[in-house]
GROMACS .gro file of C-alpha atoms in nm:
model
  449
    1UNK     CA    1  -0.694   1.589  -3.202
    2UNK     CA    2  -0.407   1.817  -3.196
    3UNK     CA    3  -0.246   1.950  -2.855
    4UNK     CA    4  -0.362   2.240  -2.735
    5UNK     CA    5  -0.074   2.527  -2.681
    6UNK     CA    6  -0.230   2.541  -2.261
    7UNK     CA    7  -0.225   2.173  -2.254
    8UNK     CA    8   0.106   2.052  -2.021
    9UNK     CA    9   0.309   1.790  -2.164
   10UNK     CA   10   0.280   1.478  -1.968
   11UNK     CA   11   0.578   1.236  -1.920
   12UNK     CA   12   0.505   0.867  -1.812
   13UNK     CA   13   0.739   0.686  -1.655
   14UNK     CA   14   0.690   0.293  -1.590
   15UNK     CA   15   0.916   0.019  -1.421
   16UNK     CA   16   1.111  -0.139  -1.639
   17UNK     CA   17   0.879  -0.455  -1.622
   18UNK     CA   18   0.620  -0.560  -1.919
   19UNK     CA   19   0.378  -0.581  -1.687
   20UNK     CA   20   0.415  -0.211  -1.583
   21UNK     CA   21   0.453  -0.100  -1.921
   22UNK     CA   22   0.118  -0.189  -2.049
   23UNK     CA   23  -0.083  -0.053  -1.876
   24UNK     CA   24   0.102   0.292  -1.873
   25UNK     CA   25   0.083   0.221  -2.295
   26UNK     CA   26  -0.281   0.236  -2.270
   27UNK     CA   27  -0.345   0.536  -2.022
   28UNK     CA   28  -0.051   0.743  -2.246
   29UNK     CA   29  -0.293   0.619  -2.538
   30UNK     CA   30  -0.605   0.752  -2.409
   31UNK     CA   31  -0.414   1.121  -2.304
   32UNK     CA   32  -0.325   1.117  -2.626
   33UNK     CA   33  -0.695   1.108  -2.738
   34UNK     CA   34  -0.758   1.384  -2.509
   35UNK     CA   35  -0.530   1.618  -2.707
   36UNK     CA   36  -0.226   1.513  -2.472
   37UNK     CA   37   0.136   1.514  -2.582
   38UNK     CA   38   0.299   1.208  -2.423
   39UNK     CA   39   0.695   1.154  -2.305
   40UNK     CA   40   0.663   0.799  -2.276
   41UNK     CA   41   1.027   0.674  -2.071
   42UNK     CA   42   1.149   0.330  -2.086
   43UNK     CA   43   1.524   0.224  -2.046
   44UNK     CA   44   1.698   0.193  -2.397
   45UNK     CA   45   1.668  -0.212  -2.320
   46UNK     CA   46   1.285  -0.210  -2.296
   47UNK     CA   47   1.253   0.062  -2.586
   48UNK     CA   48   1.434  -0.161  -2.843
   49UNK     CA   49   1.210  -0.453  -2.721
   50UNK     CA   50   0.901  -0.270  -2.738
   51UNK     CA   51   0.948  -0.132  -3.060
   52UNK     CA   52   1.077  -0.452  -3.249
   53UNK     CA   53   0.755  -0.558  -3.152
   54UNK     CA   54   0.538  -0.333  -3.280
   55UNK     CA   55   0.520  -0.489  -3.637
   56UNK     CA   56   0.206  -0.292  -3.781
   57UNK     CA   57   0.351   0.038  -3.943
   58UNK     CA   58   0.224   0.341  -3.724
   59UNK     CA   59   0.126   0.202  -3.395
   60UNK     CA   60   0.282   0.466  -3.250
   61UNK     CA   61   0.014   0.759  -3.285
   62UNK     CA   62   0.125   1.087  -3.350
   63UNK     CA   63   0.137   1.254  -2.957
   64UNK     CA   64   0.308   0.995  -2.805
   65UNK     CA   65   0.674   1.017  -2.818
   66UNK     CA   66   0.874   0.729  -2.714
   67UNK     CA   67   1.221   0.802  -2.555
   68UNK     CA   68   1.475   0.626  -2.333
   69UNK     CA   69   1.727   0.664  -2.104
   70UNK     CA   70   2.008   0.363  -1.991
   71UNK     CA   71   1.934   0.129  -1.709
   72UNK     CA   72   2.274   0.156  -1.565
   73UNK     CA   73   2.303  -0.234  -1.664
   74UNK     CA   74   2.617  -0.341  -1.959
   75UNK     CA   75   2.564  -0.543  -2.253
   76UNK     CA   76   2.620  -0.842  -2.074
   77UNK     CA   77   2.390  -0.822  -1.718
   78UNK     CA   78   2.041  -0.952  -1.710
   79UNK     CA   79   1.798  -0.677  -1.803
   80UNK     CA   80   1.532  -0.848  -1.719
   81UNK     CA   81   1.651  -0.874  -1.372
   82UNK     CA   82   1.436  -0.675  -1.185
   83UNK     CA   83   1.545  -0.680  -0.863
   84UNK     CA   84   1.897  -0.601  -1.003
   85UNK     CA   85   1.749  -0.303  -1.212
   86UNK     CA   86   1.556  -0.158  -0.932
   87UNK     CA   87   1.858  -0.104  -0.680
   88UNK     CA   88   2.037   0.019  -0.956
   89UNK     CA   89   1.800   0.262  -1.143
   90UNK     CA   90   1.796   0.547  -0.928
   91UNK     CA   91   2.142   0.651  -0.982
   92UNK     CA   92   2.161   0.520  -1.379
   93UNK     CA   93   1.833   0.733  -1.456
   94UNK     CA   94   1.841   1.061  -1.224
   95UNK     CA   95   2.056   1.308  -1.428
   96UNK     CA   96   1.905   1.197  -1.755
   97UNK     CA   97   1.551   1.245  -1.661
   98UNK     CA   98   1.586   1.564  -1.441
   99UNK     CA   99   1.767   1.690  -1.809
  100UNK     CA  100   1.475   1.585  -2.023
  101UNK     CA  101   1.223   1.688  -1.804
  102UNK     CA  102   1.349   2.072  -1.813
  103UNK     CA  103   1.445   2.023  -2.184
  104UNK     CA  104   1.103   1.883  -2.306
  105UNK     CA  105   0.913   2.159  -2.047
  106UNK     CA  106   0.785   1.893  -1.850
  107UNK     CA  107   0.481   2.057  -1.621
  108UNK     CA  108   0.324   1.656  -1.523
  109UNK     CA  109   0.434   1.301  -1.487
  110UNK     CA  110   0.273   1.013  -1.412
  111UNK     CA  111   0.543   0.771  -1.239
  112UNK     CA  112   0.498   0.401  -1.168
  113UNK     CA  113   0.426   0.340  -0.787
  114UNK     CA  114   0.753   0.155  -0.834
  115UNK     CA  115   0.967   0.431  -0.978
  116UNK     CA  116   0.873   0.647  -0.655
  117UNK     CA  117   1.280   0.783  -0.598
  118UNK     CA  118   1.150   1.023  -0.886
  119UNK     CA  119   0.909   1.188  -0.659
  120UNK     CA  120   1.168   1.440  -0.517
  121UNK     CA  121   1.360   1.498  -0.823
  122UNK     CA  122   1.020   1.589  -1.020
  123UNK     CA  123   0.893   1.801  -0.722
  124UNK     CA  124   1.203   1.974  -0.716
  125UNK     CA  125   1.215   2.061  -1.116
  126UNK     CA  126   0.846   2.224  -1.055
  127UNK     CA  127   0.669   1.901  -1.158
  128UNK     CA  128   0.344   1.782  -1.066
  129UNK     CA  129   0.305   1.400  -1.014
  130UNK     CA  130   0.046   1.126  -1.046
  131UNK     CA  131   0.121   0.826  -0.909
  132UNK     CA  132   0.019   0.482  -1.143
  133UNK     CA  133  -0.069   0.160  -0.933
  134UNK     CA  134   0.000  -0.125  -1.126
  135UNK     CA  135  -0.196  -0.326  -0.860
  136UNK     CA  136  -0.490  -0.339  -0.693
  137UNK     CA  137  -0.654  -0.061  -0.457
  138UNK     CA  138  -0.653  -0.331  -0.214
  139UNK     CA  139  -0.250  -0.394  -0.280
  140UNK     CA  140  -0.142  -0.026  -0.268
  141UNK     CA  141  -0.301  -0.030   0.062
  142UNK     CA  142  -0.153  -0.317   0.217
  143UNK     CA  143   0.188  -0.129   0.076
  144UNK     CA  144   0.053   0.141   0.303
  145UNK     CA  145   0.020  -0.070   0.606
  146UNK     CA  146   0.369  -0.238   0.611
  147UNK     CA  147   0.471  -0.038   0.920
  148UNK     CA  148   0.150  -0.099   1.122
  149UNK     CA  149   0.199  -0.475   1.098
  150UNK     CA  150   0.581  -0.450   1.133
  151UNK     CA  151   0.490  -0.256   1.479
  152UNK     CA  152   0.218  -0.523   1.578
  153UNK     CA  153   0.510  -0.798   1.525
  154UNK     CA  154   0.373  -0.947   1.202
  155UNK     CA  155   0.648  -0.909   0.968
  156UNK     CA  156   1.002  -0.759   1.120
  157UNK     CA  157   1.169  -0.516   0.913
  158UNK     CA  158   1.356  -0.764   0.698
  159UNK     CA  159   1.072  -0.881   0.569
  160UNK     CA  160   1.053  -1.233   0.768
  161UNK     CA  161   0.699  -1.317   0.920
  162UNK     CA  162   0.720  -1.352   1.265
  163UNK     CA  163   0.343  -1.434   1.284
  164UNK     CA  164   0.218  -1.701   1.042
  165UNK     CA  165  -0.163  -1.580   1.029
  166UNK     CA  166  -0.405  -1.433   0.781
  167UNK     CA  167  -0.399  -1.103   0.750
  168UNK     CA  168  -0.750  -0.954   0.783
  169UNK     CA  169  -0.745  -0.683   0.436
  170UNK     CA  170  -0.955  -0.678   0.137
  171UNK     CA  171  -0.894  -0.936   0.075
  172UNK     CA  172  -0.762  -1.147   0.324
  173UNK     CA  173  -0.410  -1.262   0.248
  174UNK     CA  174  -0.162  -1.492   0.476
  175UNK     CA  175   0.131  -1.304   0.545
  176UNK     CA  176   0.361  -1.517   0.376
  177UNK     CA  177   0.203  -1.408   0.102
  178UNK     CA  178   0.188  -1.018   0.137
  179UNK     CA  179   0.356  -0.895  -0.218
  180UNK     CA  180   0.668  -0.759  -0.097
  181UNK     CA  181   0.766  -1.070   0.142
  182UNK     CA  182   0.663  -1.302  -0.138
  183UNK     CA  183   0.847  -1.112  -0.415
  184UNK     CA  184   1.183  -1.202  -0.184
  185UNK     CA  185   1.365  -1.518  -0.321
  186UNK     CA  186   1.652  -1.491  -0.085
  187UNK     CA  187   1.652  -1.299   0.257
  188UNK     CA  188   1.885  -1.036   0.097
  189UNK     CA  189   1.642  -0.935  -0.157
  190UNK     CA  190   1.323  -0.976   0.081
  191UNK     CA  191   1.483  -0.700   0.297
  192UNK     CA  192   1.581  -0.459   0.024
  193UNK     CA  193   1.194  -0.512  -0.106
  194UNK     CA  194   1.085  -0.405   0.287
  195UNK     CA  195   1.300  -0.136   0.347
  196UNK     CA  196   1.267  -0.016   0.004
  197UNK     CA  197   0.866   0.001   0.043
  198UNK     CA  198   0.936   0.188   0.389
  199UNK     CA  199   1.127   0.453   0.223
  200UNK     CA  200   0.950   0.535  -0.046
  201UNK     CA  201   0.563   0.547   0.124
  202UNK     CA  202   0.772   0.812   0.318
  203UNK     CA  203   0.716   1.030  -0.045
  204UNK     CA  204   0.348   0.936  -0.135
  205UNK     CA  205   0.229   1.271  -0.025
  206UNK     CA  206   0.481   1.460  -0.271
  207UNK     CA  207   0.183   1.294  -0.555
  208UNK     CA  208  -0.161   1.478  -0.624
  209UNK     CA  209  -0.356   1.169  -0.676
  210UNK     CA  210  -0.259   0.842  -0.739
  211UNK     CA  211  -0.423   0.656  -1.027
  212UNK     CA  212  -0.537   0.263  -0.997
  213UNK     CA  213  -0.613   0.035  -1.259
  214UNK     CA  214  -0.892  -0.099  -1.103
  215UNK     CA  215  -1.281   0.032  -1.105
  216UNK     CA  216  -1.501   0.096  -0.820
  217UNK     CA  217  -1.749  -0.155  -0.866
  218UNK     CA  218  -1.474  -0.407  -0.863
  219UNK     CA  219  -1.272  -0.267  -0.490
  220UNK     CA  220  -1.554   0.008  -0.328
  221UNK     CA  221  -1.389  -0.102   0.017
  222UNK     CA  222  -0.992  -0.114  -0.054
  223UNK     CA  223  -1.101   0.233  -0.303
  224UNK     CA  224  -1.302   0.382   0.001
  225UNK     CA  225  -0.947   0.395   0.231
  226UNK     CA  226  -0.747   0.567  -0.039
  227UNK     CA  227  -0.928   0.935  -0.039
  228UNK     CA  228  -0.752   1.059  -0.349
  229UNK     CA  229  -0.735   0.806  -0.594
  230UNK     CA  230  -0.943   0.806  -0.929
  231UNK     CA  231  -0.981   0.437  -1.046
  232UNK     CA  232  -0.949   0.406  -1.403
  233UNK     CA  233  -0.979   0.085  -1.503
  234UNK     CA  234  -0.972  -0.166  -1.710
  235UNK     CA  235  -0.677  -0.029  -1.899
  236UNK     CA  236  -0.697  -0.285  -2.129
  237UNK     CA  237  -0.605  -0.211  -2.474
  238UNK     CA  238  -0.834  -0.212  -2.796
  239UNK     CA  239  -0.755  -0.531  -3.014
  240UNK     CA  240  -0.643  -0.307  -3.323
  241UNK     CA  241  -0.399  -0.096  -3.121
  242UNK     CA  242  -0.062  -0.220  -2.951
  243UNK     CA  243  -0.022  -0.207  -2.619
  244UNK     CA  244   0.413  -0.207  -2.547
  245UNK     CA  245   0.468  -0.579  -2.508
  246UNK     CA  246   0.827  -0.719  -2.520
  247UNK     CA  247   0.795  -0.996  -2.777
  248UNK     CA  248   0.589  -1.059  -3.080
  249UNK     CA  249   0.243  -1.243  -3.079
  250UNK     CA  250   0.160  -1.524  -3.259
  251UNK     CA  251  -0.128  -1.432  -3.477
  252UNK     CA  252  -0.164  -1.775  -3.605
  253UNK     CA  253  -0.332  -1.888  -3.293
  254UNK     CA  254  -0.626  -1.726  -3.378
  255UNK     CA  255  -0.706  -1.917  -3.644
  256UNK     CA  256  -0.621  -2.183  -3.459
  257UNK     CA  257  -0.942  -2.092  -3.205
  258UNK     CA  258  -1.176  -2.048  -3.533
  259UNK     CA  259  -1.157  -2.441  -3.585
  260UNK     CA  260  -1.289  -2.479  -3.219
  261UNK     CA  261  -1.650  -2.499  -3.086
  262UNK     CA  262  -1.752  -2.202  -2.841
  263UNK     CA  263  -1.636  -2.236  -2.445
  264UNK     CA  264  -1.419  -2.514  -2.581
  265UNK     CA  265  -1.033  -2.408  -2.509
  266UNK     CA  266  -0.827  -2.391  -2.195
  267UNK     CA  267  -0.608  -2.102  -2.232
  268UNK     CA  268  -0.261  -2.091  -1.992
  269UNK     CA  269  -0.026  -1.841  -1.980
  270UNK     CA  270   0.154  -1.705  -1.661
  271UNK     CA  271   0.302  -1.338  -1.777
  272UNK     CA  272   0.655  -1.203  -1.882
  273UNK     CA  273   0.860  -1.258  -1.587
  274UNK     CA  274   0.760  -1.626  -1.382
  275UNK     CA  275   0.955  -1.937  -1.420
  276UNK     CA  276   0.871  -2.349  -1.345
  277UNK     CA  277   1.121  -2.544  -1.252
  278UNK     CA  278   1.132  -2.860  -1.469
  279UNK     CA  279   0.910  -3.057  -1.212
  280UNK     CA  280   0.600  -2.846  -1.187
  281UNK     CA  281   0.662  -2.729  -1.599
  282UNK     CA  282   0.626  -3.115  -1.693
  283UNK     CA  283   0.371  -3.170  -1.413
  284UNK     CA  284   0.178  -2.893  -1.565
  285UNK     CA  285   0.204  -3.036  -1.978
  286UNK     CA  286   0.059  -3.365  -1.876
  287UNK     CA  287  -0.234  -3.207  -1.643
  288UNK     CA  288  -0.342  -3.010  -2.031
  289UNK     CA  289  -0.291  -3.339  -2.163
  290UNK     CA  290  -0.483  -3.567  -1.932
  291UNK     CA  291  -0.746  -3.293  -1.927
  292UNK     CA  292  -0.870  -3.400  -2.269
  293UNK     CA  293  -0.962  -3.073  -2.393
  294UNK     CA  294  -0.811  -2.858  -2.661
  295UNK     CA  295  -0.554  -2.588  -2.499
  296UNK     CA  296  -0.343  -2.321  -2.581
  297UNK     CA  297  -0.066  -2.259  -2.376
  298UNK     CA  298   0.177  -1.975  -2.434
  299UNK     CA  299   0.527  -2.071  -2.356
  300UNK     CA  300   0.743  -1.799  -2.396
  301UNK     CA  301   1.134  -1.809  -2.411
  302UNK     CA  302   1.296  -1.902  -2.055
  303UNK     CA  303   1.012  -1.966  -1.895
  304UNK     CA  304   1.095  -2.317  -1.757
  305UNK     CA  305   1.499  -2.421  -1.671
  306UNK     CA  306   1.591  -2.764  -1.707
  307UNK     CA  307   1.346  -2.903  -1.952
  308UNK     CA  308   1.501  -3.154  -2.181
  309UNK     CA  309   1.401  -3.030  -2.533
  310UNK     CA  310   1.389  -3.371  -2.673
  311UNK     CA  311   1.104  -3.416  -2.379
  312UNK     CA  312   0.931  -3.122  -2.501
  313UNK     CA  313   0.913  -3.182  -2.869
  314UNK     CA  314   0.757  -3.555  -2.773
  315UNK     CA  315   0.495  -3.380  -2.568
  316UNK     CA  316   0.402  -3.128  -2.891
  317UNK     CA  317   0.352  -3.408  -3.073
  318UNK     CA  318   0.150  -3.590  -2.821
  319UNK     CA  319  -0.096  -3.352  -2.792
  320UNK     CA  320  -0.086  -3.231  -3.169
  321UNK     CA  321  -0.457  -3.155  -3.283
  322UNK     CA  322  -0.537  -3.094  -2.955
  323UNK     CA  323  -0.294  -2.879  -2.809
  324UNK     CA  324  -0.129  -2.555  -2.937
  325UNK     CA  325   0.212  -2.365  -2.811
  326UNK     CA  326   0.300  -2.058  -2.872
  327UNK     CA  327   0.605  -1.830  -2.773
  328UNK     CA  328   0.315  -1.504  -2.683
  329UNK     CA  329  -0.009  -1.443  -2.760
  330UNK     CA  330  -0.222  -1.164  -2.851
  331UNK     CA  331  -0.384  -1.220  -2.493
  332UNK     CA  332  -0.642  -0.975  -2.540
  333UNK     CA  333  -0.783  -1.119  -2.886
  334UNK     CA  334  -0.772  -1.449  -2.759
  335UNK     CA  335  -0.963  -1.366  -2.429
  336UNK     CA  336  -1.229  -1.231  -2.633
  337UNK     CA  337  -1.238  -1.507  -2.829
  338UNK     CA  338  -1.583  -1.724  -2.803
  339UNK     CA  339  -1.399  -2.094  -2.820
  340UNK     CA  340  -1.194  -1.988  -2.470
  341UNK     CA  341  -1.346  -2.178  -2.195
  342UNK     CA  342  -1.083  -2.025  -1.898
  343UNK     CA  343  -0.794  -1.920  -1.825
  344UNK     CA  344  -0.489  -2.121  -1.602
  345UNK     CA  345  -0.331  -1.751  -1.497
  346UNK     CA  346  -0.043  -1.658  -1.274
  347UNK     CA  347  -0.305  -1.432  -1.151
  348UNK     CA  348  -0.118  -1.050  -1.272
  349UNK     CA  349  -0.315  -0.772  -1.226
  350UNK     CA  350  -0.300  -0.731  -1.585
  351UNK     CA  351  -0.386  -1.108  -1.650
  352UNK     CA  352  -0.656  -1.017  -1.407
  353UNK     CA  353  -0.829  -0.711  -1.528
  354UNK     CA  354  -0.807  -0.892  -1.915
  355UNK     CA  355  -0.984  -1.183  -1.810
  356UNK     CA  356  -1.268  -0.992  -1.608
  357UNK     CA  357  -1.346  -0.785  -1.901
  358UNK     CA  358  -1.427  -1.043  -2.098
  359UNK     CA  359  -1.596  -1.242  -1.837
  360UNK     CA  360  -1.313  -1.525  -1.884
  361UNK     CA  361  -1.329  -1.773  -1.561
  362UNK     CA  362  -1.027  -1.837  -1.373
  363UNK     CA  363  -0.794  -2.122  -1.225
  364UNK     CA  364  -0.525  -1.944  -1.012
  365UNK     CA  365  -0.179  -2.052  -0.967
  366UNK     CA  366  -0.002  -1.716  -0.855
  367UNK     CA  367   0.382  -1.782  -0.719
  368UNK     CA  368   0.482  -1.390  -0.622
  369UNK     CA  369   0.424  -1.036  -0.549
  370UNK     CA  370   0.075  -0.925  -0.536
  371UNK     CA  371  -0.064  -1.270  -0.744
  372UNK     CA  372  -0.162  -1.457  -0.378
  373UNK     CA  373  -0.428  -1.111  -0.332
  374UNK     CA  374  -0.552  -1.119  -0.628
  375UNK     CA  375  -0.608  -1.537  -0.594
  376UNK     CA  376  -0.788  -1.400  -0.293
  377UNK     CA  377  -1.009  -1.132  -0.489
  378UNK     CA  378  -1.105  -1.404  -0.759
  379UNK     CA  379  -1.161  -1.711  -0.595
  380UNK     CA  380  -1.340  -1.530  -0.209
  381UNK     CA  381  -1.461  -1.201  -0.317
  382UNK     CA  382  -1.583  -1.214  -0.668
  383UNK     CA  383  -1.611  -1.566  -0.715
  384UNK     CA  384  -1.467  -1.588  -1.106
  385UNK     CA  385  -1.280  -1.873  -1.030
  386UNK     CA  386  -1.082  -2.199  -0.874
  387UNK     CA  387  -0.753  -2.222  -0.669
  388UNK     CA  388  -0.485  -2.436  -0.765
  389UNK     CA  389  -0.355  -2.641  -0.499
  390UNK     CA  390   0.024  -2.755  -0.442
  391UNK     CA  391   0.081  -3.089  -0.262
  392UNK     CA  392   0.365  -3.110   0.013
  393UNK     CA  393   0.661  -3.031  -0.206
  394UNK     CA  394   0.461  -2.738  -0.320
  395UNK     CA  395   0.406  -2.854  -0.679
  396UNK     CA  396   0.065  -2.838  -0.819
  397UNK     CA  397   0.030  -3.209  -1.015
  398UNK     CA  398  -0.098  -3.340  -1.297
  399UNK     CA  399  -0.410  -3.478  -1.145
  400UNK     CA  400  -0.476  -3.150  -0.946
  401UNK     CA  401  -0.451  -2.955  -1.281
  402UNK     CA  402  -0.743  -3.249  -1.452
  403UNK     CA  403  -0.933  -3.182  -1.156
  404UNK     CA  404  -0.978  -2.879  -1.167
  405UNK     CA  405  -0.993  -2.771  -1.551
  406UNK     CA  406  -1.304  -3.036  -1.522
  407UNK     CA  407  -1.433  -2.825  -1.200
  408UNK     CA  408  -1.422  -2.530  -1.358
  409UNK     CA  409  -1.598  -2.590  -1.649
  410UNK     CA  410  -1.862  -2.761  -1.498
  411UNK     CA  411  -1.924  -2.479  -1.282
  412UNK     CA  412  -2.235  -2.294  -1.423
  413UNK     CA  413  -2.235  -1.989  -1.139
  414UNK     CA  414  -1.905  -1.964  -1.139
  415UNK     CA  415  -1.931  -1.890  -1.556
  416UNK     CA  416  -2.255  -1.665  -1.467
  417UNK     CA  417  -2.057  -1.470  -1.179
  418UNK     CA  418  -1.763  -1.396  -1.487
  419UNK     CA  419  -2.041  -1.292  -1.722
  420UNK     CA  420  -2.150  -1.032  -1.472
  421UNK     CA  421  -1.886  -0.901  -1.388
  422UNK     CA  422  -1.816  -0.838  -1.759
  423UNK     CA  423  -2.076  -0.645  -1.803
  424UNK     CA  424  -1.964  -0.420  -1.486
  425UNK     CA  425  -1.598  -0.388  -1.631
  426UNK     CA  426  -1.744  -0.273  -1.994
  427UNK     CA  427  -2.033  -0.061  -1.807
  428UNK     CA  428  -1.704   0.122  -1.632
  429UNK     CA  429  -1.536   0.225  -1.882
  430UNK     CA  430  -1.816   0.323  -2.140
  431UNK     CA  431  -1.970   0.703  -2.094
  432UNK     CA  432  -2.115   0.777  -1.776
  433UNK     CA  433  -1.940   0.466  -1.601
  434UNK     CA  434  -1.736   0.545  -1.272
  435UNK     CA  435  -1.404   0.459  -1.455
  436UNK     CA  436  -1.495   0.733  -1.794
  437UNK     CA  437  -1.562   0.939  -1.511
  438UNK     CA  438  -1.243   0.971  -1.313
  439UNK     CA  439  -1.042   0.950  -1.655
  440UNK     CA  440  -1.212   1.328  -1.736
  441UNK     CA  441  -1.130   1.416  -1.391
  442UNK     CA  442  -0.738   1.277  -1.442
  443UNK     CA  443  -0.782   1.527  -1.766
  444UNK     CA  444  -0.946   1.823  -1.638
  445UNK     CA  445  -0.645   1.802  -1.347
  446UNK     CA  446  -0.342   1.743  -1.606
  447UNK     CA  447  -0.476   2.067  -1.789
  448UNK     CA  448  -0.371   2.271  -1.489
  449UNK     CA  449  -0.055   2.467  -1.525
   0.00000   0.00000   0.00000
């Protein structure tokens, strides 16, 4: 459909993170479809990345326009450094976007929760905002809370708990484990995340609405506290369209899953940015292996440190015939898949929306940020899946992982709860579902001048 002359141009602007990028893909997709003409932002890093990916000649439809601006980073930093990117992006991106959005008549953008400094500067250019919540409902409103449990002595404003007990949300979370305390490797870091979060709820009100990737069948009690938000979700990507990953799938996997019976395959894979230490990466090969059953585990490049590649190439051909690994997959074509069984997840929101959509059961092993809620969500609240335990060095063993997989898959309500809650995800976003819904109302309200 072509743009309209009285529709606004929208620019989207994501963290720098494939995890925010994908999901801000698919919503640019669907404005598109709506007659929208997209300004899709990513640093020049990210844009190279996301295009050398894109192998299928025009994925990019016509209406979405992909353009970048420097990170601020040289050749020779870590650009996948996020915590490095964030503290610097404010300054590196500022004048470049407040000169494209006048240049390119910018009259909306939607900006990434976590790209919030470019409330004021939008606002200030005459720019309406919509805020994007990579996370859940429930998550954006524990972001909302930090100062009331600062002030009742939970957390201090560095971040460090000062009260080791569960905090009583949806869902319940201990508060070692609220996202922006978790996220924190060192206490430097943890008390940027804090104070960072403090600062910029201060500028949630400059936003009209603030749009969540969730739907509200999925978080009615987290969606009920947040007044103006339309809930969108799943943004999940159609199989025949890219949807802005970093690295190129392995299509061969697929065929890989033809040779196997239905409900057969353990599928692992823990998201673009985690790492395993040696221990708990070798702990976790010989749990698949002991397990017995075919897997496919996506092992992309520097996910693990200190992995002996000798070791690593004896374990591939261990498990050869019944193991495959892969650098990335196509995740949504293989959760689809009828041989998948479940899914050994890091627990992303992304991972997590995927999965529920195609009524894929879970075992959770989440190690940061908002992962430990939505562990919470799946394993107390909708009851899709298992929890991983970790012994008393924290490492989650071998014999833990054979446990489980044979839980898991033994679990017939567990497998029925999934399979509902499929059909509640699809029944969302289909016509007349609450998600379709809200995405005419996010149109109707980006048409305004």
């Amino acid at each position: 459909m072509a743009a309209a002359a009285s529709q606004p141009r929208v620019m989207v602007l994501p963290l720098p993170a494939q995890g925010h990028v994908i999901p801000l893909m698919e919503l640019s997709h669907r404005l598109v479809e709506h007659g929208f003409e997209i300004d899709f932002v990513n640093t020049e890093f990210n844009h190279g990345r996301v295009l050398g990916a894109l192998a299928e000649k025009g994925a990019v439809p016509g209406g979405l326009h992909m353009l970048s601006i420097p990170d601020g980073l040289g050749p020779a930093d870590d650009h996948t450094d996020i915590g490095a990117l964030v503290k610097g992006l404010p300054t590196a991106m500022s004048g470049r976007l407040e000169e494209m959005i006048r240049s390119r008549k910018t009259k909306w953008m939607v900006a990434d929760v976590s790209m919030s400094w470019a409330l004021p500067l939008a606002t200030a250019a005459g720019v309406r905002v919509a805020l994007f919540c990579t996370y859940s409902a429930a998550a954006f409103k524990l972001r909302m809370n930090l100062p009331k449990l600062i002030e009742d002595g939970v957390l201090d404003e560095n971040g460090n708990v000062m009260r080791h007990e569960r905090v009583q949300l949806m869902p319940p979370v201990n508060a070692a484990e609220i996202p922006w305390v978790s996220l924190g490797s060192t206490p430097e870091r943890r008390r940027t995340n804090i104070q960072n979060v403090l600062k910029t709820n201060r500028l949630m009100p400059l936003a009209e609405t603030i749009i969540c990737n969730t739907f509200m069948e999925m978080e009615p009690d987290a969606l009920a506290l947040l007044p103006n938000a339309l809930s969108l979700g799943p943004l999940v990507a159609t199989t025949s369209r890219p949807a802005g990953h970093f690295l190129p799938q392995d299509l061969a996997c697929l065929t890989w899953l033809d040779r196997h019976a239905p409900g057969s395959v353990v599928y692992v894979a823990f998201g673009s940015s985690g790492v395993l230490d040696a221990t708990r990466f070798q702990e976790l090969a010989d749990g698949l292996a002991l397990s017995g059953r075919p897997f496919l585990w996506v092992v992309r490049p520097n996910f693990t440190t200190g992995v002996e590649e000798d070791w690593f190439d004896v374990f591939k051909r261990r498990v050869d015939g019944t193991g495959l690994v892969v650098g990335w997959a196509p995740q949504q074509r293989v959760l689809s898949h009828p041989s998948v069984a479940c899914f050994v997840s890091h627990c992303g929101w992304n991972s997590t929306m995927e999965a529920m959509l195609h009524g894929v059961p879970f075992l959770c092993w989440p190690y940061f940020a908002d992962q430990f809620c939505n562990q919470s969500y799946v394993c107390n609240v909708w009851g899709t899946g298992v929890k991983l335990c970790r012994d008393e060095r924290g490492v989650v063993t071998k014999e833990e992982i054979e446990s489980k997989i044979a839980r898991l898959l033994g679990e017939d309500e567990i497998k029925a709860r999934a399979a509902t809650w499929k059909h509640k995800a699809c029944a969302s976003i289909t016509k007349g579902g609450s998600s379709y819904q809200n995405l005419l109302k996010l149109v109707n309200l980006l048409r305004e001048q």
